[in-house]
Tab-separated table of C-alpha atoms in Angstrom:
chain	number	residue	atom	x	y	z
A	18	UNK	CA	135.191	76.771	104.687
A	19	UNK	CA	134.593	76.628	100.947
A	20	UNK	CA	131.446	74.570	101.493
A	21	UNK	CA	129.789	77.700	102.932
A	22	UNK	CA	129.909	79.241	99.464
A	23	UNK	CA	127.719	76.473	98.069
A	24	UNK	CA	125.410	75.980	101.023
A	25	UNK	CA	121.984	77.515	100.798
A	26	UNK	CA	121.063	80.094	103.376
A	27	UNK	CA	118.189	79.047	105.668
A	28	UNK	CA	116.226	81.974	104.240
A	29	UNK	CA	116.419	80.461	100.728
A	30	UNK	CA	113.888	77.744	101.544
A	31	UNK	CA	111.492	80.317	103.017
A	32	UNK	CA	111.812	82.457	99.902
A	33	UNK	CA	111.226	79.456	97.648
A	34	UNK	CA	108.145	78.512	99.681
A	35	UNK	CA	106.801	82.066	99.643
A	36	UNK	CA	107.334	82.232	95.898
A	37	UNK	CA	105.634	78.851	95.502
A	38	UNK	CA	102.618	80.144	97.422
A	39	UNK	CA	102.474	83.241	95.220
A	40	UNK	CA	102.688	81.193	92.015
A	41	UNK	CA	100.080	78.698	93.232
A	42	UNK	CA	97.713	81.542	94.079
A	43	UNK	CA	98.362	83.299	90.768
A	44	UNK	CA	97.599	80.110	88.855
A	45	UNK	CA	94.376	79.345	90.736
A	46	UNK	CA	91.793	78.238	88.158
A	47	UNK	CA	89.250	80.764	89.449
A	48	UNK	CA	91.235	83.643	87.959
A	49	UNK	CA	90.998	82.121	84.486
A	50	UNK	CA	87.481	80.732	84.768
A	51	UNK	CA	85.623	83.326	86.846
A	52	UNK	CA	87.745	86.477	86.465
A	53	UNK	CA	88.348	85.917	82.741
A	54	UNK	CA	92.103	86.467	83.030
A	55	UNK	CA	93.545	85.294	79.696
A	56	UNK	CA	94.846	81.742	80.176
A	57	UNK	CA	98.031	82.469	78.256
A	58	UNK	CA	101.704	82.774	79.131
A	59	UNK	CA	101.246	86.554	79.393
A	60	UNK	CA	98.061	86.243	81.455
A	61	UNK	CA	99.746	83.911	83.909
A	62	UNK	CA	102.825	86.119	84.093
A	63	UNK	CA	100.588	89.117	84.845
A	64	UNK	CA	98.982	87.241	87.731
A	65	UNK	CA	102.329	86.142	89.159
A	66	UNK	CA	103.628	89.715	88.941
A	67	UNK	CA	100.431	91.046	90.530
A	68	UNK	CA	100.685	88.712	93.523
A	69	UNK	CA	104.412	89.355	93.899
A	70	UNK	CA	103.726	93.103	93.878
A	71	UNK	CA	101.093	92.652	96.606
A	72	UNK	CA	103.577	90.765	98.782
A	73	UNK	CA	106.368	93.276	98.152
A	74	UNK	CA	103.998	96.119	98.999
A	75	UNK	CA	103.156	94.376	102.266
A	76	UNK	CA	106.778	93.988	103.389
A	77	UNK	CA	108.215	97.282	102.143
A	78	UNK	CA	107.820	99.100	105.479
A	79	UNK	CA	108.945	96.202	107.666
A	80	UNK	CA	112.278	95.682	109.416
A	81	UNK	CA	115.326	94.917	107.286
A	82	UNK	CA	115.164	91.097	107.615
A	83	UNK	CA	111.570	91.044	106.337
A	84	UNK	CA	112.371	93.471	103.527
A	85	UNK	CA	115.255	91.146	102.619
A	86	UNK	CA	112.658	88.412	102.075
A	87	UNK	CA	111.025	90.725	99.554
A	88	UNK	CA	114.281	91.263	97.685
A	89	UNK	CA	114.970	87.535	97.790
A	90	UNK	CA	111.500	86.861	96.417
A	91	UNK	CA	112.049	89.278	93.539
A	92	UNK	CA	115.413	87.662	92.766
A	93	UNK	CA	113.766	84.219	92.842
A	94	UNK	CA	111.057	85.495	90.480
A	95	UNK	CA	113.718	86.700	88.026
A	96	UNK	CA	115.585	83.394	88.127
A	97	UNK	CA	112.318	81.489	87.619
A	98	UNK	CA	111.267	83.598	84.630
A	99	UNK	CA	114.749	83.297	83.121
A	100	UNK	CA	114.656	79.503	83.510
A	101	UNK	CA	111.120	79.334	82.115
A	102	UNK	CA	112.093	81.275	79.009
A	103	UNK	CA	115.037	78.980	78.408
A	104	UNK	CA	112.746	75.971	78.886
A	105	UNK	CA	110.348	77.399	76.294
A	106	UNK	CA	113.217	77.610	73.824
A	107	UNK	CA	114.124	81.273	73.971
A	108	UNK	CA	117.726	81.558	72.779
A	109	UNK	CA	120.549	82.515	75.119
A	110	UNK	CA	121.134	85.788	73.282
A	111	UNK	CA	117.476	86.834	73.494
A	112	UNK	CA	116.945	86.021	77.193
A	113	UNK	CA	118.698	89.138	78.617
A	114	UNK	CA	116.699	91.447	76.345
A	115	UNK	CA	113.427	89.748	77.274
A	116	UNK	CA	114.351	89.780	80.970
A	117	UNK	CA	115.018	93.513	80.754
A	118	UNK	CA	111.519	94.009	79.281
A	119	UNK	CA	109.978	91.851	82.006
A	120	UNK	CA	111.871	93.804	84.675
A	121	UNK	CA	110.623	97.081	83.224
A	122	UNK	CA	107.084	95.678	83.083
A	123	UNK	CA	107.340	94.507	86.690
A	124	UNK	CA	108.499	97.884	87.979
A	125	UNK	CA	105.903	99.675	85.865
A	126	UNK	CA	103.116	97.513	87.233
A	127	UNK	CA	104.440	97.868	90.762
A	128	UNK	CA	104.266	101.654	90.452
A	129	UNK	CA	100.825	101.570	88.798
A	130	UNK	CA	99.321	99.198	91.371
A	131	UNK	CA	100.907	101.057	94.297
A	132	UNK	CA	99.411	104.335	93.036
A	133	UNK	CA	96.030	102.726	92.345
A	134	UNK	CA	95.889	101.083	95.769
A	135	UNK	CA	96.689	104.401	97.444
A	136	UNK	CA	93.834	106.124	95.601
A	137	UNK	CA	90.531	106.478	97.405
A	138	UNK	CA	88.508	105.314	94.424
A	139	UNK	CA	88.305	101.834	92.944
A	140	UNK	CA	88.397	103.114	89.359
A	141	UNK	CA	92.151	103.720	89.377
A	142	UNK	CA	92.763	100.071	90.223
A	143	UNK	CA	90.183	98.874	87.692
A	144	UNK	CA	91.868	100.968	84.993
A	145	UNK	CA	95.347	99.649	85.890
A	146	UNK	CA	94.093	96.053	85.747
A	147	UNK	CA	92.264	96.614	82.471
A	148	UNK	CA	95.433	98.084	81.002
A	149	UNK	CA	97.774	95.348	82.246
A	150	UNK	CA	95.978	92.071	82.965
A	151	UNK	CA	93.269	92.468	80.339
A	152	UNK	CA	95.324	94.365	77.756
A	153	UNK	CA	94.570	91.937	74.915
A	154	UNK	CA	90.823	91.853	75.554
A	155	UNK	CA	89.697	94.656	77.895
A	156	UNK	CA	86.913	93.536	80.201
A	157	UNK	CA	85.823	96.181	82.660
A	158	UNK	CA	83.506	93.839	84.581
A	159	UNK	CA	86.260	91.285	85.052
A	160	UNK	CA	88.741	94.020	85.999
A	161	UNK	CA	86.245	95.326	88.563
A	162	UNK	CA	85.938	91.868	90.109
A	163	UNK	CA	89.720	91.411	90.130
A	164	UNK	CA	90.045	94.817	91.823
A	165	UNK	CA	87.695	93.602	94.582
A	166	UNK	CA	89.873	90.511	95.003
A	167	UNK	CA	93.016	92.651	95.202
A	168	UNK	CA	91.512	94.893	97.889
A	169	UNK	CA	90.608	91.779	99.883
A	170	UNK	CA	94.094	90.328	99.343
A	171	UNK	CA	95.662	93.570	100.600
A	172	UNK	CA	93.478	93.381	103.725
A	173	UNK	CA	94.357	89.714	104.195
A	174	UNK	CA	98.083	90.413	103.876
A	175	UNK	CA	97.859	93.387	106.247
A	176	UNK	CA	96.688	91.243	109.171
A	177	UNK	CA	99.373	88.605	108.689
A	178	UNK	CA	102.279	88.760	111.085
A	179	UNK	CA	105.390	89.743	109.139
A	180	UNK	CA	107.490	87.427	111.283
A	181	UNK	CA	105.529	84.485	109.883
A	182	UNK	CA	106.786	85.300	106.387
A	183	UNK	CA	110.263	84.169	107.458
A	184	UNK	CA	108.622	80.831	108.288
A	185	UNK	CA	107.115	80.788	104.775
A	186	UNK	CA	103.590	81.337	106.048
A	187	UNK	CA	101.620	83.398	103.570
A	188	UNK	CA	97.924	83.345	102.804
A	189	UNK	CA	95.708	84.938	100.189
A	190	UNK	CA	91.904	84.931	100.036
A	191	UNK	CA	90.150	82.306	97.945
A	192	UNK	CA	89.407	84.113	94.661
A	193	UNK	CA	86.222	82.063	94.158
A	194	UNK	CA	84.760	83.532	97.356
A	195	UNK	CA	85.379	87.221	96.588
A	196	UNK	CA	82.407	89.222	95.375
A	197	UNK	CA	82.343	92.690	93.827
A	198	UNK	CA	81.584	95.175	96.549
A	199	UNK	CA	82.864	92.740	99.190
């Protein structure tokens, strides 16, 4: 009976795989080489948050078990960021404060990207990306290209069967193949 407390739920491996797919996509070299995303800790974090937001947006209107995958993914993201900070040497007393800032940043970006994706124009999304992903070195051309990728990723996610997410099947478009105006 007590062993059930320490056993992982079957969903845990799906969530870990989904998160792994999101991180792998976010760290694709094309984003840093072609899209000029800053290849820094912050730049990589921005890309992980962006892809997580896209997935969460996709599952938000699904049935409860699929939405639970989204919550599990967000929880996994938080644990991963916490562990990464500790690995980088952030002190135990500073981690909660930094995690609170990251949580606020995540929810802020989620709201900004959701609003921008709902807008009929591309400029709202370009502005949100320039403000968040390219904050240190604004690049409108790169933000425009990243916006085209995001629109394609949203379309790609929309046609994926939500039931397949429970089986850890998740696909994003190849960022090297996306063209502005595509």
